[in-house]
PDB file of C-alpha atoms in Angstrom:
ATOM      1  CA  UNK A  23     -29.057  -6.519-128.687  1.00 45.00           C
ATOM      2  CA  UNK A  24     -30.633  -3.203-127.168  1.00 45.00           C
ATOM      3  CA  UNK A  25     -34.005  -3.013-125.906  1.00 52.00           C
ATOM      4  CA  UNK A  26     -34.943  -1.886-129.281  1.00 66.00           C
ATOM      5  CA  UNK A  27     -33.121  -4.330-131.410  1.00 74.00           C
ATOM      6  CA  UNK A  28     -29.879  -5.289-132.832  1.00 91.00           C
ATOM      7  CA  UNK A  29     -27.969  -2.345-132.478  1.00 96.00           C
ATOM      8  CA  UNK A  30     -24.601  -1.958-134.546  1.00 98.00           C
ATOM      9  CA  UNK A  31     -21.525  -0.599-134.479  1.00 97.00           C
ATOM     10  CA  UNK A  32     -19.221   1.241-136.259  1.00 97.00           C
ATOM     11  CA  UNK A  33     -17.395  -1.325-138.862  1.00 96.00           C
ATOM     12  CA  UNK A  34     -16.098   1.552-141.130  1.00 95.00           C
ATOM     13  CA  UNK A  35     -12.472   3.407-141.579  1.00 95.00           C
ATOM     14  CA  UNK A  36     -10.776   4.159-138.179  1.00 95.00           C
ATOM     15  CA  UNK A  37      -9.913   7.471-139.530  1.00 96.00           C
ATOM     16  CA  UNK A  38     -13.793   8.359-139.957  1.00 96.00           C
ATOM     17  CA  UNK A  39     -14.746   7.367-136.782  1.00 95.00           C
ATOM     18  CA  UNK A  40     -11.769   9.487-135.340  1.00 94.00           C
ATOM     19  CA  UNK A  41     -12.212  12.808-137.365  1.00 94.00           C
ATOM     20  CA  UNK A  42     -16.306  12.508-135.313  1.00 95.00           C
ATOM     21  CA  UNK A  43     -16.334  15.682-133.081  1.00 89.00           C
ATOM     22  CA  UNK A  44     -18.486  15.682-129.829  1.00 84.00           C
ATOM     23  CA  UNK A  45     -21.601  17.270-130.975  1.00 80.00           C
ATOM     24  CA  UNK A  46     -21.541  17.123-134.625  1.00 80.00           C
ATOM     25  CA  UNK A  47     -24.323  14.221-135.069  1.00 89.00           C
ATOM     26  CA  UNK A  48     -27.088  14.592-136.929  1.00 95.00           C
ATOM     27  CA  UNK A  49     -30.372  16.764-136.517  1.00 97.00           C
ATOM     28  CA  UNK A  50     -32.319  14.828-134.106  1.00 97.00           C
ATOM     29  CA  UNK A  51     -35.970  14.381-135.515  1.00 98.00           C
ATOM     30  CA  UNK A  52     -38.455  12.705-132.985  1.00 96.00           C
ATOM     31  CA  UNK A  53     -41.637  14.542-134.065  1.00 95.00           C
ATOM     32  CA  UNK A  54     -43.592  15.974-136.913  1.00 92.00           C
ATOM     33  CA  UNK A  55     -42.689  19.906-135.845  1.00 93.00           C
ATOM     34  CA  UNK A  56     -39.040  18.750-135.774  1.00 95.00           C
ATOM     35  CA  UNK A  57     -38.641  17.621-139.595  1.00 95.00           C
ATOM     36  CA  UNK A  58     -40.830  20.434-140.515  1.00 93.00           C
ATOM     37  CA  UNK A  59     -38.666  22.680-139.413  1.00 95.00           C
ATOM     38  CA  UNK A  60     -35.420  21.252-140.311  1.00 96.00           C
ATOM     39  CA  UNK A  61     -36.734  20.302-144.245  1.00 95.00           C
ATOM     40  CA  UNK A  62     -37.674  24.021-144.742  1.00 94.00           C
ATOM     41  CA  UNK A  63     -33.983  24.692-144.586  1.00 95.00           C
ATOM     42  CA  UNK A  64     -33.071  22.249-146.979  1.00 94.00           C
ATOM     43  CA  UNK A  65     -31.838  24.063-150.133  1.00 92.00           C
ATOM     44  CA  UNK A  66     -33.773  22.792-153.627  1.00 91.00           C
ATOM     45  CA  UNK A  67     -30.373  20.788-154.344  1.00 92.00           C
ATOM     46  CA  UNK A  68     -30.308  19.239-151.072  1.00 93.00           C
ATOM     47  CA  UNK A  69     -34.192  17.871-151.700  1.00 92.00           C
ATOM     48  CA  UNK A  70     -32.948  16.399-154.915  1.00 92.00           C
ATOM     49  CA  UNK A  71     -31.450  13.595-153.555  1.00 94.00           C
ATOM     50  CA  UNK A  72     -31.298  11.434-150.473  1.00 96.00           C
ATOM     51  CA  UNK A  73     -30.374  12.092-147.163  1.00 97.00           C
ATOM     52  CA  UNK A  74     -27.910  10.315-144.315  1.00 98.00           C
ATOM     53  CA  UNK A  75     -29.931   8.827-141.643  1.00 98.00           C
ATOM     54  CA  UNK A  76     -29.444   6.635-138.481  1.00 98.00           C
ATOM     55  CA  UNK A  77     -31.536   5.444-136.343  1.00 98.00           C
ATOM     56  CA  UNK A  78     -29.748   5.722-132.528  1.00 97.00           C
ATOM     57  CA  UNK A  79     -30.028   3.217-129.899  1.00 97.00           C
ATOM     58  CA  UNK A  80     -32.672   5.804-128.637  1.00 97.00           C
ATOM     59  CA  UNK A  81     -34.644   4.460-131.228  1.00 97.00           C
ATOM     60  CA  UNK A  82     -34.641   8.754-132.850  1.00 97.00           C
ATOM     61  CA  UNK A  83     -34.066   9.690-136.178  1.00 98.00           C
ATOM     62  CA  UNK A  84     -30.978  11.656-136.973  1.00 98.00           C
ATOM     63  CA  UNK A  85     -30.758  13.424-140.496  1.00 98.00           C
ATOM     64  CA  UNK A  86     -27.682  14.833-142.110  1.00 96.00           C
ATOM     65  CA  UNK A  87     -26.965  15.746-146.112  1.00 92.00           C
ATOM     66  CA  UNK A  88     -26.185  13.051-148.064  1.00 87.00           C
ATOM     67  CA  UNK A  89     -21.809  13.396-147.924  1.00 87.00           C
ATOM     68  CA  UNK A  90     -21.674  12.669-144.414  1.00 93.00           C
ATOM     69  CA  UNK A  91     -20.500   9.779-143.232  1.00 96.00           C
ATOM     70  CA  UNK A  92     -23.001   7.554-140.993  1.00 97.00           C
ATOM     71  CA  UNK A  93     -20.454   7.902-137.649  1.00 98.00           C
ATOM     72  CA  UNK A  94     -20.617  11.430-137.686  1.00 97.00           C
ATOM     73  CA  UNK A  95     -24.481  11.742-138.515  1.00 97.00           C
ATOM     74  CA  UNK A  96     -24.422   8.915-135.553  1.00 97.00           C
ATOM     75  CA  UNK A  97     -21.871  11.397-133.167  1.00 96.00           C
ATOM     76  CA  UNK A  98     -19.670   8.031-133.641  1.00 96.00           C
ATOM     77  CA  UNK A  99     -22.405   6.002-131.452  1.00 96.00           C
ATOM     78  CA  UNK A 100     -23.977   2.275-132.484  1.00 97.00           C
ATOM     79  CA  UNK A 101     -27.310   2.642-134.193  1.00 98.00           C
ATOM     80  CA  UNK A 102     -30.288   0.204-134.571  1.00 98.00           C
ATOM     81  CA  UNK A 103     -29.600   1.288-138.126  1.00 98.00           C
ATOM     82  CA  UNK A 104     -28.513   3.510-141.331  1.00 98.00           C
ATOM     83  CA  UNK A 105     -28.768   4.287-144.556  1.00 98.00           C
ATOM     84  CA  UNK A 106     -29.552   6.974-146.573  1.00 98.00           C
ATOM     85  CA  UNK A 107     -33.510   8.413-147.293  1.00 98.00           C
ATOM     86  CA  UNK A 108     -35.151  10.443-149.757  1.00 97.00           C
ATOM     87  CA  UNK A 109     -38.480  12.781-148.668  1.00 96.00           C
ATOM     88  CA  UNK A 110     -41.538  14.323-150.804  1.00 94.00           C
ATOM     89  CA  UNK A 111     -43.891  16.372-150.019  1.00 89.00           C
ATOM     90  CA  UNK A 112     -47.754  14.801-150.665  1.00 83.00           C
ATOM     91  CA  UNK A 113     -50.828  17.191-149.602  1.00 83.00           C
ATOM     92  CA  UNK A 114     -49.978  18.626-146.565  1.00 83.00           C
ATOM     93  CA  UNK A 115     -47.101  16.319-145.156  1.00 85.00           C
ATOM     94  CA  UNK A 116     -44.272  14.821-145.391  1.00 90.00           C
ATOM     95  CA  UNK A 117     -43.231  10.962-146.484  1.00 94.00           C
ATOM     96  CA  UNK A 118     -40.478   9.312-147.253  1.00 97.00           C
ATOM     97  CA  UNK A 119     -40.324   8.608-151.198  1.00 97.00           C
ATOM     98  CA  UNK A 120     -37.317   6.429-150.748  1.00 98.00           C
ATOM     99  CA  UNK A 121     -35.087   4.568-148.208  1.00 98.00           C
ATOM    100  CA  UNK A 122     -32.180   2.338-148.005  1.00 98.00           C
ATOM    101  CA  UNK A 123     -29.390   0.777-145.203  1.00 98.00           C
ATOM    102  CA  UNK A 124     -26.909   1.422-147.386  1.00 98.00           C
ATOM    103  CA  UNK A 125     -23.832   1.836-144.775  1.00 98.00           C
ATOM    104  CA  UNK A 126     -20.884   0.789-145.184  1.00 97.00           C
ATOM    105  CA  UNK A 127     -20.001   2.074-142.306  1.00 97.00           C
ATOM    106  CA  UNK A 128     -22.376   0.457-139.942  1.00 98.00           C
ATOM    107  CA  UNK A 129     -23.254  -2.194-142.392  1.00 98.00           C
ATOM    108  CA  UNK A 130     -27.271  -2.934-141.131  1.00 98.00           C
ATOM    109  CA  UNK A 131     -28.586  -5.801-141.770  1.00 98.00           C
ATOM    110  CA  UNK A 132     -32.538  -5.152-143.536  1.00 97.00           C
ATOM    111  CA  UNK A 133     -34.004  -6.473-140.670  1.00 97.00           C
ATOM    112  CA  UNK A 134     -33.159  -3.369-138.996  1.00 98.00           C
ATOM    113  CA  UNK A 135     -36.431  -1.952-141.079  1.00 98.00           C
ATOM    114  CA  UNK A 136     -38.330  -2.010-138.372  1.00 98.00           C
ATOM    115  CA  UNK A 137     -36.704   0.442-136.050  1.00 98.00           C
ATOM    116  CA  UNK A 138     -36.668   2.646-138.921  1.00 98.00           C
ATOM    117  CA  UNK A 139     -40.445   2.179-139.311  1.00 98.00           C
ATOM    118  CA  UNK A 140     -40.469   2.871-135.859  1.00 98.00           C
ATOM    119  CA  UNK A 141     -38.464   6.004-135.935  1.00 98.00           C
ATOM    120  CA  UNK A 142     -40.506   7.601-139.651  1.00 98.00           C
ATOM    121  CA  UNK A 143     -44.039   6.669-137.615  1.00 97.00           C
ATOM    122  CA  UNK A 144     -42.771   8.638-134.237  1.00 95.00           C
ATOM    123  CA  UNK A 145     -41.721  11.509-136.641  1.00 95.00           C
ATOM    124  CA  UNK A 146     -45.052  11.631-138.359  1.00 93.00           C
ATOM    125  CA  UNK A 147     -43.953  10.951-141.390  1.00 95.00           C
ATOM    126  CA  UNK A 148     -45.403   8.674-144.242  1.00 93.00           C
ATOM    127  CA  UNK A 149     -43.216   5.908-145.195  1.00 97.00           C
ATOM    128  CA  UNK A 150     -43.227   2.727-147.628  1.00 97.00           C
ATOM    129  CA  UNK A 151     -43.623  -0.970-145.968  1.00 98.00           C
ATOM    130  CA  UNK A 152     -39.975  -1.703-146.081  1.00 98.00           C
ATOM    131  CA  UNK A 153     -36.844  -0.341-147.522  1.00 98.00           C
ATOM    132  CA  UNK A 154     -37.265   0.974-151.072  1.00 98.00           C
ATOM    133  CA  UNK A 155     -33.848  -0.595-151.755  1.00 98.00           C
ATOM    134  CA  UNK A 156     -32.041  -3.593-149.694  1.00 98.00           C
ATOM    135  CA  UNK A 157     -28.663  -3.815-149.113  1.00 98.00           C
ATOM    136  CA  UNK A 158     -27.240  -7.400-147.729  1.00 98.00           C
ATOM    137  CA  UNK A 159     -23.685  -7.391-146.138  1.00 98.00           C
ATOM    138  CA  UNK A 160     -21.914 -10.045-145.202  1.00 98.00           C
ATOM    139  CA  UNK A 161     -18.224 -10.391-143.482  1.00 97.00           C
ATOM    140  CA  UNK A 162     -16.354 -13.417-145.158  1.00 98.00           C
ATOM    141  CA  UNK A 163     -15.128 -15.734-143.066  1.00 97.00           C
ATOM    142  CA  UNK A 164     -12.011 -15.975-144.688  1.00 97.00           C
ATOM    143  CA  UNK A 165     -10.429 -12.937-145.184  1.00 97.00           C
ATOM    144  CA  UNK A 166     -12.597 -10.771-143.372  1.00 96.00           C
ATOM    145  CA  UNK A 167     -13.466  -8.253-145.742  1.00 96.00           C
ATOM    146  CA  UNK A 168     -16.922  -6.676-145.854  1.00 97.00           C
ATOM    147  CA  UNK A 169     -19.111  -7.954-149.372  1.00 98.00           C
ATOM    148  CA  UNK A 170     -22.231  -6.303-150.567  1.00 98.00           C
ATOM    149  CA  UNK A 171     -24.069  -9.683-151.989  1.00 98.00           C
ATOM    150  CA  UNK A 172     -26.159  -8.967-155.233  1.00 96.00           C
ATOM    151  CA  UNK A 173     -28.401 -11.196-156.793  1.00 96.00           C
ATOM    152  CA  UNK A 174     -28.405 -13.959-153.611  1.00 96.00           C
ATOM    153  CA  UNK A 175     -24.885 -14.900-154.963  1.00 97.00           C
ATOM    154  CA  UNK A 176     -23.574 -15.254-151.369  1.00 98.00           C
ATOM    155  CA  UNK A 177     -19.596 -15.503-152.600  1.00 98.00           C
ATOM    156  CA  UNK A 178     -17.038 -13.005-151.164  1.00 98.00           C
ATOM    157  CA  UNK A 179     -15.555 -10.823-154.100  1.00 97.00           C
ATOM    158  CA  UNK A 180     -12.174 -10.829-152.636  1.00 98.00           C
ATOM    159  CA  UNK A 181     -11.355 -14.149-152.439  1.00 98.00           C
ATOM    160  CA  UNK A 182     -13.811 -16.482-153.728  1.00 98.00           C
ATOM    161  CA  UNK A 183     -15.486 -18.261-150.344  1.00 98.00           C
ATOM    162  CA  UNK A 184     -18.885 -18.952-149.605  1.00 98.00           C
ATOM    163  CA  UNK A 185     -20.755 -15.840-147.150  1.00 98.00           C
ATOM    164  CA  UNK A 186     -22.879 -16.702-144.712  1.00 98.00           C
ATOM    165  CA  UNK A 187     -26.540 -16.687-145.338  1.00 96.00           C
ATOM    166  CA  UNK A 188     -27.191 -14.652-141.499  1.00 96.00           C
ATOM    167  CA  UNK A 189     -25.876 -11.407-140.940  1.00 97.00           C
ATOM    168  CA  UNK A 190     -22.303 -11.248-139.368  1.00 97.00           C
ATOM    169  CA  UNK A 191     -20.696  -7.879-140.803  1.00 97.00           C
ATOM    170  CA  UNK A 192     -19.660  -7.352-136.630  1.00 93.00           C
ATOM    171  CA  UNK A 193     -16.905  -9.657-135.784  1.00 84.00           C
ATOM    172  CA  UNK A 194     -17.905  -8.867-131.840  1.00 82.00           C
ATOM    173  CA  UNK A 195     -21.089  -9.931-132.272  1.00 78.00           C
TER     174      UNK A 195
END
């Protein structure tokens, strides 16, 4: 746990996390002036769909188009989470229309909303009570691969066991 919160790790490919270059992480959004001036560079296409985000263990929202991996948009640091995040435009600001932790890399658990909260509110932007769309992962115990569980049916889809019903994607933690 950071200060913040749970804070995760990397849990993806090796080979992702590798290919992460020193200063190729995400634009850095802490304020309202900050996403205005990175969304007015966002191409029509871009604004059509969602967005990479984490959320780093300085508790800062970091933005990156949608095809990049979590570990780079996170310069291949933990995060207090990830996922991916949609924006419209109402009156004169900004708010987030949608929002997810869908990572597989990182693999958040949705309790991790609340840093997110945290980060949107410190950015100045408008945001929805919790994530628009919930992703639960789980790490079976048995053969260690990482499940997405749908519809509360807490079985691993590899081998048949029983997931746990608390988060434990991190094998450190």
């Amino acid at each position: 746990m950071s200060a913040r919160g749970r804070s995760y790790r990397y849990v993806g490919p090796v080979e992702l996390k590798t290919a992460v270059r020193p200063g190729s992480g995400g634009c850095r959004i802490s304020s309202a002036t900050e996403f205005g001036g990175w969304i007015a560079e966002r191409s029509a296409a871009e604004l059509a769909e969602p967005f990479t985000f984490v959320v780093g263990t300085d508790g800062v929202l970091r933005l990156a188009p949608r095809r990049s991996e979590h570990v780079a948009c996170a310069g291949g640091a933990m995060v207090l989470s990830a996922g991916e995040i949609g924006f419209v435009r109402e009156a004169d600001w900004w708010a987030v229309s949608e929002v997810s932790n869908q990572s597989t890399g990182y693999c958040p658990d949705v309790t991790s909303w609340s840093e997110v909260a945290r980060a949107l509110d410190d950015a100045g932007l408008g945001r929805p009570s919790g994530f628009t769309h919930e992703v639960v992962f789980r790490r079976c115990p048995g053969c260690q691969e990482h499940n997405i569980v749908r519809e509360d049916d807490f079985i691993c889809v590899f081998c048949g066991r029983d997931l746990p019903e608390t988060w434990n994607v991190d094998p450190a933690v």
